C-alpha cells in the first residue's frame, strides 16, 4: 500500500504539471494568430537589399488581406522555437568575466510583429518603417531585460548597448522601447529578450504571424497572396497558433493518459491488497467475532471496527 501510495502521489504531480502547462500564458495572443514559414531562394534574392524589399512588400500585402488586422514577420517564434542567445555589453551591470556577461534571447522582427502578436509597448516605441538599413541601428528590450540590466524600464530607453553576434561581430544599437515580452523556450519562465528590426538584420528564412478573428479562415487568402507575390517561394507549416500549441502538447496528453492509467491501476491494486489483508484478518478472527456477536455486539459495529482497522493502514 505504501509503494502504491507513492505511485499515486507521483502520478498526481505529473498530471497536475501537464495541466499547468496548458494554462501557461505565453505572452502573445495565441487564439488570434495564423502562422507559416518560408525561405527565399538565394538565386532570386541574393542580397540583403532584395530580401529586405521582399519582406517589406509582403508585410504590407498581408496586412491588407480581408479580415487581417495586422501582420508581422520574425526570425523565430518566441516560446515555441529554440532560443537564440546573444551577449550584451554597455548595460549598467556589465561583468568582467565572460560567463557573467549580460545576455538576452535575440529576435529579428518586422514593424508589424508586436501588434500582430499582441505584445504591448511599455515605454518608448516599437519599430517603424523608418528603421531600415542605413538608418540608426535600434533595438527593443522586454521588461525583464530592462529591469535586470538598467534597473527600470524608463532607464533603458535611449541607452546604447552592443550586441555581440558571431557573424556580424559587435553591433551597437540604441534601445528605443521596452515591451512586455513572452515566455522563453522553457515555457514556464521569462528570460531577457532583445528585438532588432528585420530590415536592419535581413534574412532569407522567416516566420509570418497574421492576426485575425478567424485565423483558420485566412489560409486560402495566404496561399493566393503568396502565389501572386512570388510563386517560386514555397511556404510550410501554415497553421493556426492554437493548432501548433495543441501539437506541441500532444505528448503531454499521452503522458497524462499513462499516468492516469498508472494511478487507476495503483488504486485497484491497493484496494485488492487491502481487501485481501482484511479478508485474511477476518478469517483468522472468526471465533473472536462470534464471541463479540454472542455478547451483544451489532454487525454494524463489528463492520465499522474492521473497516476502521483497515483504514489505519492507509
Coordinates of N, CA and C in Angstrom, one line a residue, residues 109-218:
X109 N 12.7 41.0 -36.0 CA 11.2 41.1 -36.3 C 11.0 42.3 -37.1
X110 N 9.8 42.3 -37.8 CA 9.4 43.4 -38.6 C 8.6 44.4 -37.7
X111 N 8.2 45.6 -38.3 CA 7.5 46.6 -37.5 C 6.1 46.1 -37.1
X112 N 5.5 45.2 -37.9 CA 4.2 44.7 -37.5 C 4.1 43.5 -36.6
X113 N 5.3 43.1 -36.1 CA 5.3 41.9 -35.3 C 4.6 42.1 -33.9
X114 N 5.0 43.2 -33.2 CA 4.4 43.5 -31.9 C 2.9 43.6 -32.0
X115 N 2.3 44.4 -32.9 CA 0.8 44.5 -33.0 C 0.2 43.1 -33.3
X116 N 0.9 42.4 -34.2 CA 0.3 41.1 -34.6 C 0.3 40.1 -33.5
X117 N 1.4 40.0 -32.7 CA 1.5 39.1 -31.6 C 0.7 39.5 -30.4
X118 N 0.3 40.8 -30.3 CA -0.4 41.3 -29.1 C 0.6 41.6 -28.0
X119 N 1.8 41.9 -28.3 CA 2.8 42.3 -27.3 C 2.8 43.8 -27.1
X120 N 2.6 44.3 -25.9 CA 2.3 45.7 -25.6 C 3.7 46.4 -25.4
X121 N 3.7 47.7 -25.9 CA 4.8 48.5 -25.7 C 4.6 49.2 -24.3
X122 N 5.6 49.1 -23.4 CA 5.5 49.7 -22.1 C 6.2 51.0 -22.0
X123 N 7.2 51.2 -22.8 CA 8.0 52.5 -22.7 C 8.6 52.7 -24.1
X124 N 8.7 54.0 -24.5 CA 9.3 54.3 -25.8 C 8.4 53.9 -26.9
X125 N 8.9 53.2 -27.9 CA 8.1 52.8 -29.1 C 8.6 51.5 -29.6
X126 N 7.8 50.9 -30.5 CA 8.2 49.7 -31.2 C 8.9 50.1 -32.5
X127 N 9.0 49.2 -33.5 CA 9.7 49.5 -34.7 C 8.8 50.2 -35.7
X128 N 9.3 50.9 -36.6 CA 8.6 51.6 -37.7 C 9.2 51.3 -39.0
X129 N 8.6 51.8 -40.0 CA 9.1 51.7 -41.4 C 10.4 52.4 -41.6
X130 N 10.7 53.4 -40.7 CA 11.9 54.2 -40.8 C 13.1 53.4 -40.3
X131 N 12.9 52.3 -39.6 CA 14.1 51.6 -39.0 C 14.6 50.6 -40.1
X132 N 15.3 51.2 -41.1 CA 15.8 50.4 -42.2 C 17.3 50.4 -42.2
X133 N 17.8 49.6 -43.1 CA 19.2 49.5 -43.3 C 19.7 50.9 -43.7
X134 N 20.8 51.3 -43.1 CA 21.4 52.7 -43.3 C 20.9 53.7 -42.3
X135 N 19.8 53.4 -41.6 CA 19.4 54.3 -40.5 C 20.0 53.9 -39.2
X136 N 19.8 54.6 -38.2 CA 20.4 54.3 -36.9 C 20.0 53.0 -36.4
X137 N 20.9 52.1 -36.1 CA 20.6 50.7 -35.6 C 19.9 50.8 -34.2
X138 N 18.7 50.2 -34.1 CA 17.9 50.3 -32.9 C 17.5 48.9 -32.4
X139 N 17.0 48.8 -31.2 CA 16.6 47.6 -30.7 C 15.5 47.8 -29.6
X140 N 14.7 46.8 -29.3 CA 13.7 46.9 -28.2 C 14.0 45.8 -27.2
X141 N 13.9 46.1 -25.9 CA 14.1 45.1 -24.9 C 12.7 44.7 -24.3
X142 N 12.7 43.5 -23.7 CA 11.5 43.2 -22.9 C 11.6 43.7 -21.5
X143 N 10.6 43.6 -20.7 CA 10.6 44.2 -19.4 C 11.7 43.6 -18.5
X144 N 11.9 42.3 -18.6 CA 12.9 41.6 -17.7 C 14.3 42.1 -18.0
X145 N 14.6 42.3 -19.3 CA 16.0 42.7 -19.7 C 16.2 44.2 -19.2
X146 N 15.1 45.0 -19.4 CA 15.3 46.4 -19.0 C 15.4 46.5 -17.4
X147 N 14.7 45.8 -16.7 CA 14.8 45.8 -15.2 C 16.1 45.2 -14.7
X148 N 16.5 44.1 -15.4 CA 17.7 43.4 -14.9 C 19.0 44.2 -15.2
X149 N 19.0 44.8 -16.4 CA 20.3 45.4 -16.9 C 20.3 47.0 -16.7
X150 N 19.1 47.6 -16.5 CA 19.0 49.0 -16.4 C 18.2 49.5 -15.2
X151 N 17.9 48.5 -14.3 CA 17.2 48.7 -13.1 C 15.7 49.2 -13.2
X152 N 15.4 49.7 -14.3 CA 14.0 50.2 -14.5 C 13.7 50.4 -16.0
X153 N 12.5 50.2 -16.5 CA 12.2 50.2 -17.9 C 12.4 51.7 -18.4
X154 N 12.2 52.7 -17.6 CA 12.4 54.0 -18.1 C 13.9 54.3 -18.3
X155 N 14.8 53.7 -17.5 CA 16.2 53.9 -17.7 C 16.8 53.3 -19.0
X156 N 16.1 52.3 -19.5 CA 16.6 51.6 -20.7 C 16.5 52.4 -22.0
X157 N 15.4 53.1 -22.1 CA 15.1 53.8 -23.4 C 16.2 54.9 -23.6
X158 N 16.7 54.9 -24.9 CA 17.7 55.8 -25.4 C 19.1 55.4 -25.0
X159 N 19.3 54.3 -24.3 CA 20.6 53.8 -24.0 C 21.2 53.1 -25.2
X160 N 22.5 53.0 -25.2 CA 23.2 52.3 -26.3 C 23.8 51.0 -25.7
X161 N 23.5 49.9 -26.3 CA 24.1 48.6 -25.9 C 24.8 48.0 -27.1
X162 N 25.6 47.1 -26.9 CA 26.3 46.4 -28.0 C 25.9 44.9 -28.0
X163 N 25.4 44.5 -29.2 CA 25.1 43.0 -29.3 C 26.3 42.4 -30.0
X164 N 26.7 41.3 -29.3 CA 27.9 40.5 -29.8 C 27.4 39.3 -30.6
X165 N 27.5 39.5 -31.9 CA 27.0 38.5 -32.9 C 28.1 37.7 -33.5
X166 N 28.0 36.4 -33.7 CA 29.1 35.6 -34.2 C 29.4 36.0 -35.6
X167 N 28.4 36.4 -36.4 CA 28.7 36.7 -37.8 C 29.0 38.2 -38.0
X168 N 28.3 39.1 -37.3 CA 28.5 40.5 -37.5 C 29.5 41.1 -36.6
X169 N 29.8 40.4 -35.5 CA 30.7 41.0 -34.5 C 30.0 41.9 -33.6
X170 N 30.6 42.9 -33.0 CA 30.0 43.8 -32.1 C 29.1 44.8 -32.8
X171 N 27.8 44.9 -32.5 CA 26.9 45.8 -33.2 C 26.2 46.7 -32.2
X172 N 26.6 48.0 -32.1 CA 26.0 48.9 -31.2 C 24.6 49.2 -31.7
X173 N 23.6 49.3 -30.8 CA 22.2 49.6 -31.1 C 21.7 50.5 -30.0
X174 N 20.7 51.3 -30.4 CA 20.1 52.2 -29.4 C 18.7 51.6 -29.0
X175 N 18.5 51.5 -27.7 CA 17.2 51.0 -27.2 C 16.1 52.1 -27.4
X176 N 15.1 51.8 -28.2 CA 14.1 52.7 -28.5 C 12.8 52.4 -27.7
X177 N 12.7 51.2 -27.1 CA 11.4 50.8 -26.5 C 11.6 49.6 -25.6
X178 N 10.6 49.4 -24.7 CA 10.5 48.3 -23.9 C 9.1 47.7 -24.0
X179 N 9.0 46.3 -24.2 CA 7.8 45.6 -24.4 C 7.6 44.6 -23.3
X180 N 6.3 44.1 -23.3 CA 6.0 43.1 -22.2 C 6.8 41.8 -22.4
X181 N 7.1 41.4 -23.6 CA 7.9 40.1 -23.7 C 7.0 38.9 -23.7
X182 N 7.7 37.7 -23.8 CA 7.0 36.5 -23.9 C 7.7 35.4 -23.0
X183 N 7.2 34.3 -22.9 CA 7.9 33.2 -22.3 C 9.0 32.7 -23.2
X184 N 10.0 32.0 -22.6 CA 11.1 31.5 -23.4 C 10.8 30.1 -23.8
X185 N 11.8 29.4 -24.4 CA 11.5 28.0 -24.9 C 11.2 27.0 -23.8
X186 N 11.5 27.4 -22.5 CA 11.2 26.5 -21.4 C 9.7 26.6 -21.0
X187 N 9.0 27.6 -21.6 CA 7.6 27.8 -21.4 C 7.2 28.4 -20.0
X188 N 7.9 27.8 -19.0 CA 7.4 28.2 -17.6 C 8.1 29.4 -17.1
X189 N 9.0 30.0 -17.9 CA 9.8 31.2 -17.3 C 10.0 32.2 -18.4
X190 N 10.3 33.4 -18.0 CA 10.6 34.5 -19.0 C 12.1 34.8 -18.9
X191 N 12.7 35.1 -20.0 CA 14.2 35.4 -20.0 C 14.4 36.8 -20.6
X192 N 15.5 37.4 -20.4 CA 15.8 38.7 -21.0 C 15.7 38.5 -22.5
X193 N 15.1 39.5 -23.2 CA 14.9 39.4 -24.7 C 15.3 40.7 -25.3
X194 N 15.9 40.6 -26.5 CA 16.2 41.8 -27.3 C 15.6 41.6 -28.7
X195 N 14.9 42.6 -29.2 CA 14.4 42.5 -30.6 C 15.1 43.5 -31.5
X196 N 15.4 43.1 -32.7 CA 16.0 44.0 -33.6 C 15.2 44.1 -34.9
X197 N 15.3 45.2 -35.7 CA 14.4 45.3 -36.9 C 14.9 44.3 -38.0
X198 N 13.9 43.7 -38.6 CA 14.2 42.7 -39.7 C 14.9 43.5 -40.9
X199 N 14.6 44.7 -41.1 CA 15.1 45.5 -42.2 C 16.6 45.7 -42.0
X200 N 17.1 45.9 -40.7 CA 18.5 46.1 -40.4 C 19.3 44.8 -40.3
X201 N 18.5 43.7 -40.1 CA 19.2 42.4 -39.9 C 18.5 41.4 -40.9
X202 N 18.5 41.7 -42.2 CA 17.7 40.9 -43.1 C 18.2 39.4 -43.2
X203 N 17.2 38.5 -43.5 CA 17.5 37.1 -43.5 C 16.6 36.5 -44.6
X204 N 16.9 35.3 -45.0 CA 16.2 34.6 -46.0 C 15.0 33.7 -45.5
X205 N 15.1 33.3 -44.2 CA 14.1 32.4 -43.6 C 13.4 33.1 -42.5
X206 N 12.1 33.2 -42.6 CA 11.3 33.9 -41.6 C 10.0 33.2 -41.3
X207 N 9.4 33.6 -40.2 CA 8.0 33.1 -39.9 C 7.1 34.3 -39.9
X208 N 5.9 34.0 -40.4 CA 4.9 35.1 -40.6 C 3.8 34.9 -39.5
X209 N 3.4 36.0 -38.9 CA 2.2 36.0 -38.0 C 1.1 36.9 -38.5
X210 N -0.1 36.3 -38.6 CA -1.2 37.1 -39.1 C -2.3 37.1 -37.9
X211 N -2.7 38.3 -37.6 CA -3.7 38.5 -36.5 C -5.1 38.6 -37.1
X212 N -6.0 37.8 -36.7 CA -7.4 37.8 -37.3 C -8.3 37.2 -36.3
X213 N -9.6 37.6 -36.4 CA -10.7 37.0 -35.6 C -11.0 35.6 -36.1
X214 N -10.6 35.3 -37.3 CA -10.8 33.9 -37.9 C -9.5 33.5 -38.5
X215 N -8.5 33.1 -37.8 CA -7.2 32.8 -38.4 C -7.3 31.6 -39.3
X216 N -8.0 30.6 -39.0 CA -8.1 29.4 -39.9 C -8.7 29.8 -41.2
X217 N -9.7 30.7 -41.2 CA -10.3 31.1 -42.5 C -9.5 31.9 -43.4
X218 N -8.3 32.4 -42.9 CA -7.4 33.2 -43.8 C -6.4 32.4 -44.6

